[in-house]
PDB file of C-alpha atoms in Angstrom:
ATOM      1  CA  PRO Y 247       7.724  64.852 -83.867  1.00 71.00           C
ATOM      2  CA  VAL Y 248       5.481  63.630 -86.686  1.00 79.00           C
ATOM      3  CA  LEU Y 249       4.034  67.089 -87.298  1.00 81.00           C
ATOM      4  CA  TRP Y 250       7.516  68.655 -87.264  1.00 79.00           C
ATOM      5  CA  LYS Y 251       8.755  66.041 -89.731  1.00 83.00           C
ATOM      6  CA  TYR Y 252       6.180  67.161 -92.291  1.00 86.00           C
ATOM      7  CA  MET Y 253       6.297  70.890 -91.481  1.00 86.00           C
ATOM      8  CA  ARG Y 254      10.058  71.330 -91.314  1.00 86.00           C
ATOM      9  CA  GLY Y 255      10.574  71.832 -95.053  1.00 87.00           C
ATOM     10  CA  THR Y 256       7.778  74.392 -95.234  1.00 88.00           C
ATOM     11  CA  VAL Y 257       9.118  76.248 -92.199  1.00 86.00           C
ATOM     12  CA  ASP Y 258      12.640  76.243 -93.638  1.00 87.00           C
ATOM     13  CA  PHE Y 259      11.324  77.595 -96.954  1.00 90.00           C
ATOM     14  CA  PHE Y 260       9.363  80.461 -95.409  1.00 87.00           C
ATOM     15  CA  ARG Y 261      12.051  81.416 -92.905  1.00 86.00           C
ATOM     16  CA  SER Y 262      14.537  81.652 -95.778  1.00 87.00           C
ATOM     17  CA  LEU Y 263      12.499  84.376 -97.469  1.00 86.00           C
ATOM     18  CA  PRO Y 264      14.131  87.755 -96.768  1.00 85.00           C
ATOM     19  CA  ALA Y 265      11.847  89.720 -94.463  1.00 83.00           C
ATOM     20  CA  PHE Y 266      12.953  93.034 -95.975  1.00 82.00           C
ATOM     21  CA  ALA Y 267      12.014  91.867 -99.464  1.00 85.00           C
ATOM     22  CA  LEU Y 268       8.538  91.042 -98.129  1.00 87.00           C
ATOM     23  CA  PHE Y 269       8.050  94.545 -96.757  1.00 87.00           C
ATOM     24  CA  PRO Y 270       6.175  95.754 -99.895  1.00 87.00           C
ATOM     25  CA  PHE Y 271       3.853  92.758 -99.487  1.00 89.00           C
ATOM     26  CA  PHE Y 272       3.106  93.797 -95.913  1.00 90.00           C
ATOM     27  CA  ILE Y 273       2.470  97.366 -97.095  1.00 88.00           C
ATOM     28  CA  LEU Y 274      -0.102  95.984 -99.551  1.00 91.00           C
ATOM     29  CA  ILE Y 275      -1.745  93.897 -96.838  1.00 91.00           C
ATOM     30  CA  PHE Y 276      -1.649  96.356 -93.915  1.00 89.00           C
ATOM     31  CA  GLY Y 277      -1.095  99.698 -95.610  1.00 85.00           C
ATOM     32  CA  PRO Y 278       1.864 102.012 -95.073  1.00 82.00           C
ATOM     33  CA  GLY Y 279       2.998 102.818 -91.575  1.00 81.00           C
ATOM     34  CA  ASP Y 280       3.379 100.939 -88.348  1.00 85.00           C
ATOM     35  CA  PRO Y 281       1.172  97.915 -89.162  1.00 88.00           C
ATOM     36  CA  ALA Y 282       3.434  97.001 -92.094  1.00 88.00           C
ATOM     37  CA  LYS Y 283       6.527  97.311 -89.885  1.00 88.00           C
ATOM     38  CA  ILE Y 284       4.903  95.189 -87.219  1.00 89.00           C
ATOM     39  CA  GLY Y 285       3.886  92.606 -89.807  1.00 91.00           C
ATOM     40  CA  THR Y 286       7.391  92.398 -91.251  1.00 91.00           C
ATOM     41  CA  THR Y 287       8.968  92.129 -87.812  1.00 91.00           C
ATOM     42  CA  SER Y 288       6.427  89.531 -86.698  1.00 93.00           C
ATOM     43  CA  TRP Y 289       7.095  87.468 -89.822  1.00 92.00           C
ATOM     44  CA  PHE Y 290      10.816  87.537 -89.119  1.00 91.00           C
ATOM     45  CA  ILE Y 291      10.673  86.618 -85.436  1.00 93.00           C
ATOM     46  CA  ALA Y 292       7.851  84.075 -85.775  1.00 92.00           C
ATOM     47  CA  PHE Y 293      10.147  81.616 -87.490  1.00 90.00           C
ATOM     48  CA  ILE Y 294      12.897  82.093 -84.926  1.00 91.00           C
ATOM     49  CA  MET Y 295      10.416  81.292 -82.167  1.00 93.00           C
ATOM     50  CA  LEU Y 296       8.860  78.413 -84.103  1.00 90.00           C
ATOM     51  CA  ILE Y 297      12.216  76.701 -84.472  1.00 89.00           C
ATOM     52  CA  ALA Y 298      13.225  77.459 -80.861  1.00 90.00           C
ATOM     53  CA  SER Y 299       9.882  76.105 -79.657  1.00 88.00           C
ATOM     54  CA  SER Y 300      10.221  72.915 -81.665  1.00 86.00           C
ATOM     55  CA  TYR Y 301      13.629  72.253 -80.140  1.00 85.00           C
ATOM     56  CA  ALA Y 302      12.359  73.212 -76.679  1.00 86.00           C
ATOM     57  CA  VAL Y 303       9.576  70.638 -76.872  1.00 84.00           C
ATOM     58  CA  ARG Y 304      12.062  67.974 -77.890  1.00 82.00           C
ATOM     59  CA  GLN Y 305      14.258  68.828 -74.866  1.00 79.00           C
ATOM     60  CA  ALA Y 306      11.850  67.072 -72.521  1.00 81.00           C
ATOM     61  CA  ASN Y 307      13.314  63.975 -70.958  1.00 85.00           C
ATOM     62  CA  GLU Y 308      11.319  60.945 -72.068  1.00 87.00           C
ATOM     63  CA  THR Y 309      11.734  59.277 -68.664  1.00 90.00           C
ATOM     64  CA  ARG Y 310      10.241  62.297 -66.900  1.00 89.00           C
ATOM     65  CA  LEU Y 311       7.373  62.410 -69.377  1.00 88.00           C
ATOM     66  CA  LYS Y 312       6.610  58.728 -68.793  1.00 90.00           C
ATOM     67  CA  ALA Y 313       6.879  59.207 -65.025  1.00 92.00           C
ATOM     68  CA  ALA Y 314       4.420  62.120 -65.116  1.00 91.00           C
ATOM     69  CA  ARG Y 315       1.965  60.102 -67.196  1.00 90.00           C
ATOM     70  CA  SER Y 316       2.280  57.057 -64.943  1.00 92.00           C
ATOM     71  CA  LEU Y 317       1.551  59.271 -61.917  1.00 91.00           C
ATOM     72  CA  GLY Y 318      -1.704  60.336 -63.562  1.00 92.00           C
ATOM     73  CA  ALA Y 319      -0.747  63.702 -65.048  1.00 91.00           C
ATOM     74  CA  ASN Y 320      -2.950  64.787 -67.933  1.00 93.00           C
ATOM     75  CA  ARG Y 321      -1.567  66.415 -71.093  1.00 89.00           C
ATOM     76  CA  LEU Y 322      -1.778  69.958 -69.718  1.00 92.00           C
ATOM     77  CA  GLN Y 323      -0.068  69.000 -66.467  1.00 92.00           C
ATOM     78  CA  THR Y 324       2.629  67.124 -68.373  1.00 91.00           C
ATOM     79  CA  PHE Y 325       3.205  70.161 -70.549  1.00 88.00           C
ATOM     80  CA  LEU Y 326       3.253  72.674 -67.683  1.00 90.00           C
ATOM     81  CA  LEU Y 327       5.220  70.606 -65.180  1.00 89.00           C
ATOM     82  CA  VAL Y 328       7.666  68.682 -67.378  1.00 89.00           C
ATOM     83  CA  MET Y 329       7.964  69.982 -70.935  1.00 88.00           C
ATOM     84  CA  LEU Y 330       7.851  73.705 -70.230  1.00 88.00           C
ATOM     85  CA  PRO Y 331      10.468  73.781 -67.440  1.00 87.00           C
ATOM     86  CA  GLU Y 332      12.827  71.591 -69.460  1.00 86.00           C
ATOM     87  CA  GLY Y 333      12.274  73.564 -72.662  1.00 87.00           C
ATOM     88  CA  LEU Y 334      12.551  77.044 -71.156  1.00 88.00           C
ATOM     89  CA  PRO Y 335      16.305  77.348 -71.741  1.00 86.00           C
ATOM     90  CA  GLN Y 336      15.817  76.814 -75.491  1.00 87.00           C
ATOM     91  CA  LEU Y 337      12.798  79.143 -75.527  1.00 90.00           C
ATOM     92  CA  MET Y 338      14.846  81.842 -73.792  1.00 90.00           C
ATOM     93  CA  VAL Y 339      17.517  81.518 -76.488  1.00 89.00           C
ATOM     94  CA  GLY Y 340      14.777  82.102 -79.052  1.00 93.00           C
ATOM     95  CA  PHE Y 341      13.392  85.093 -77.147  1.00 93.00           C
ATOM     96  CA  ARG Y 342      16.843  86.587 -76.741  1.00 92.00           C
ATOM     97  CA  THR Y 343      17.557  86.157 -80.448  1.00 92.00           C
ATOM     98  CA  CYS Y 344      14.234  87.807 -81.289  1.00 93.00           C
ATOM     99  CA  LEU Y 345      14.988  90.622 -78.876  1.00 92.00           C
ATOM    100  CA  ALA Y 346      18.201  91.277 -80.792  1.00 91.00           C
ATOM    101  CA  PHE Y 347      16.767  91.024 -84.309  1.00 91.00           C
ATOM    102  CA  ALA Y 348      13.356  92.666 -83.915  1.00 91.00           C
ATOM    103  CA  PRO Y 349      14.732  96.215 -83.439  1.00 89.00           C
ATOM    104  CA  ILE Y 350      17.047  95.685 -86.417  1.00 88.00           C
ATOM    105  CA  VAL Y 351      14.100  94.749 -88.630  1.00 89.00           C
ATOM    106  CA  VAL Y 352      12.074  97.715 -87.363  1.00 87.00           C
ATOM    107  CA  VAL Y 353      14.919 100.177 -87.982  1.00 87.00           C
ATOM    108  CA  ALA Y 354      15.564  98.745 -91.443  1.00 86.00           C
ATOM    109  CA  THR Y 355      11.899  98.964 -92.421  1.00 87.00           C
ATOM    110  CA  GLU Y 356      11.794 102.549 -91.167  1.00 85.00           C
ATOM    111  CA  MET Y 357      14.653 103.343 -93.510  1.00 83.00           C
ATOM    112  CA  PHE Y 358      12.671 102.101 -96.509  1.00 78.00           C
ATOM    113  CA  SER Y 359       9.100 102.943 -95.582  1.00 74.00           C
ATOM    114  CA  GLY Y 360       9.198 106.688 -95.935  1.00 67.00           C
ATOM    115  CA  THR Y 361       8.087 107.190 -92.346  1.00 72.00           C
ATOM    116  CA  GLN Y 362       8.816 110.482 -90.658  1.00 75.00           C
ATOM    117  CA  TYR Y 363       9.578 108.997 -87.256  1.00 80.00           C
ATOM    118  CA  GLY Y 364      11.922 106.419 -85.812  1.00 85.00           C
ATOM    119  CA  LEU Y 365      15.603 105.628 -85.652  1.00 86.00           C
ATOM    120  CA  GLY Y 366      15.652 104.220 -89.176  1.00 85.00           C
ATOM    121  CA  ASP Y 367      14.297 107.473 -90.572  1.00 85.00           C
ATOM    122  CA  ARG Y 368      16.901 109.450 -88.621  1.00 87.00           C
ATOM    123  CA  ILE Y 369      19.712 107.251 -89.959  1.00 87.00           C
ATOM    124  CA  TYR Y 370      18.384 107.488 -93.519  1.00 86.00           C
ATOM    125  CA  GLU Y 371      17.901 111.263 -93.427  1.00 85.00           C
ATOM    126  CA  ALA Y 372      21.325 111.857 -91.866  1.00 87.00           C
ATOM    127  CA  ARG Y 373      22.931 109.692 -94.547  1.00 85.00           C
ATOM    128  CA  LEU Y 374      21.156 111.578 -97.336  1.00 85.00           C
ATOM    129  CA  VAL Y 375      22.369 114.987 -96.202  1.00 90.00           C
ATOM    130  CA  TYR Y 376      25.828 113.788 -95.146  1.00 90.00           C
ATOM    131  CA  LYS Y 377      25.329 114.359 -91.428  1.00 91.00           C
ATOM    132  CA  ILE Y 378      27.709 111.536 -90.672  1.00 91.00           C
ATOM    133  CA  PRO Y 379      28.202 112.332 -86.952  1.00 93.00           C
ATOM    134  CA  GLU Y 380      24.415 112.356 -86.446  1.00 91.00           C
ATOM    135  CA  MET Y 381      24.076 109.094 -88.357  1.00 91.00           C
ATOM    136  CA  TYR Y 382      26.671 107.387 -86.168  1.00 93.00           C
ATOM    137  CA  ALA Y 383      25.171 108.902 -83.020  1.00 94.00           C
ATOM    138  CA  VAL Y 384      21.826 107.294 -83.885  1.00 91.00           C
ATOM    139  CA  LEU Y 385      23.587 103.999 -84.654  1.00 90.00           C
ATOM    140  CA  ILE Y 386      25.397 104.092 -81.302  1.00 93.00           C
ATOM    141  CA  PHE Y 387      22.143 104.981 -79.546  1.00 93.00           C
ATOM    142  CA  SER Y 388      20.459 102.048 -81.279  1.00 91.00           C
ATOM    143  CA  GLY Y 389      23.234  99.746 -80.079  1.00 91.00           C
ATOM    144  CA  CYS Y 390      22.874 101.071 -76.524  1.00 93.00           C
ATOM    145  CA  VAL Y 391      19.122 100.421 -76.583  1.00 91.00           C
ATOM    146  CA  GLY Y 392      19.812  96.871 -77.775  1.00 90.00           C
ATOM    147  CA  LEU Y 393      22.413  96.356 -75.049  1.00 93.00           C
ATOM    148  CA  PHE Y 394      20.005  97.669 -72.404  1.00 94.00           C
ATOM    149  CA  LEU Y 395      17.185  95.392 -73.597  1.00 93.00           C
ATOM    150  CA  ASN Y 396      19.526  92.396 -73.566  1.00 92.00           C
ATOM    151  CA  LYS Y 397      20.811  93.148 -70.061  1.00 94.00           C
ATOM    152  CA  MET Y 398      17.279  93.610 -68.703  1.00 93.00           C
ATOM    153  CA  PHE Y 399      16.184  90.356 -70.337  1.00 92.00           C
ATOM    154  CA  LEU Y 400      19.120  88.490 -68.800  1.00 91.00           C
ATOM    155  CA  VAL Y 401      18.341  89.925 -65.347  1.00 91.00           C
ATOM    156  CA  LEU Y 402      14.740  88.775 -65.709  1.00 89.00           C
ATOM    157  CA  VAL Y 403      15.782  85.301 -66.880  1.00 87.00           C
ATOM    158  CA  GLU Y 404      18.323  84.848 -64.074  1.00 85.00           C
ATOM    159  CA  LYS Y 405      15.799  86.017 -61.490  1.00 84.00           C
ATOM    160  CA  ARG Y 406      12.762  84.017 -62.663  1.00 81.00           C
ATOM    161  CA  ILE Y 407      14.256  80.969 -64.365  1.00 80.00           C
ATOM    162  CA  HIS Y 408      17.062  80.135 -61.965  1.00 73.00           C
ATOM    163  CA  TRP Y 409      17.740  76.618 -63.230  1.00 68.00           C
ATOM    164  CA  ILE Y 410      18.887  77.735 -66.697  1.00 65.00           C
ATOM    165  CA  ASN Y 411      22.387  78.818 -65.664  1.00 61.00           C
ATOM    166  CA  LYS Y 412      23.059  75.940 -63.294  1.00 53.00           C
TER     167      LYS Y 412
END
């Protein structure tokens, strides 16, 4: 809590920076191509997960934490057996949000990066030459991929983390 109190303003500042506007910065750092796209996407989702993780840690019931400590659990055991199971629902919300936004960031950076591959390039090229049906077909395909990823993630969560939906 003390660390979060001092870091919250900094985190809020950096997460408010538009990831797409930082794309040229990532091109300078990593060079053109996939590393810059990965860097931009990582920047964007890192703050989503940082905030989700901070809330997940604070989800832990203080009584359970004290009980674990009084029973002799060390810090790692307390984290693995109390904090993590109680914080997983919030972490899964963060992961699911990242799963939705990461492909959007990748497609958008492909539209601006001048790459010759990817859905973003296909959308951009189709728009330039007025192939509107192709452009919408790629958009619909992109939405279907996102829907599939979300459904698979939910199946995994319901199967492995059964206490979230109860």
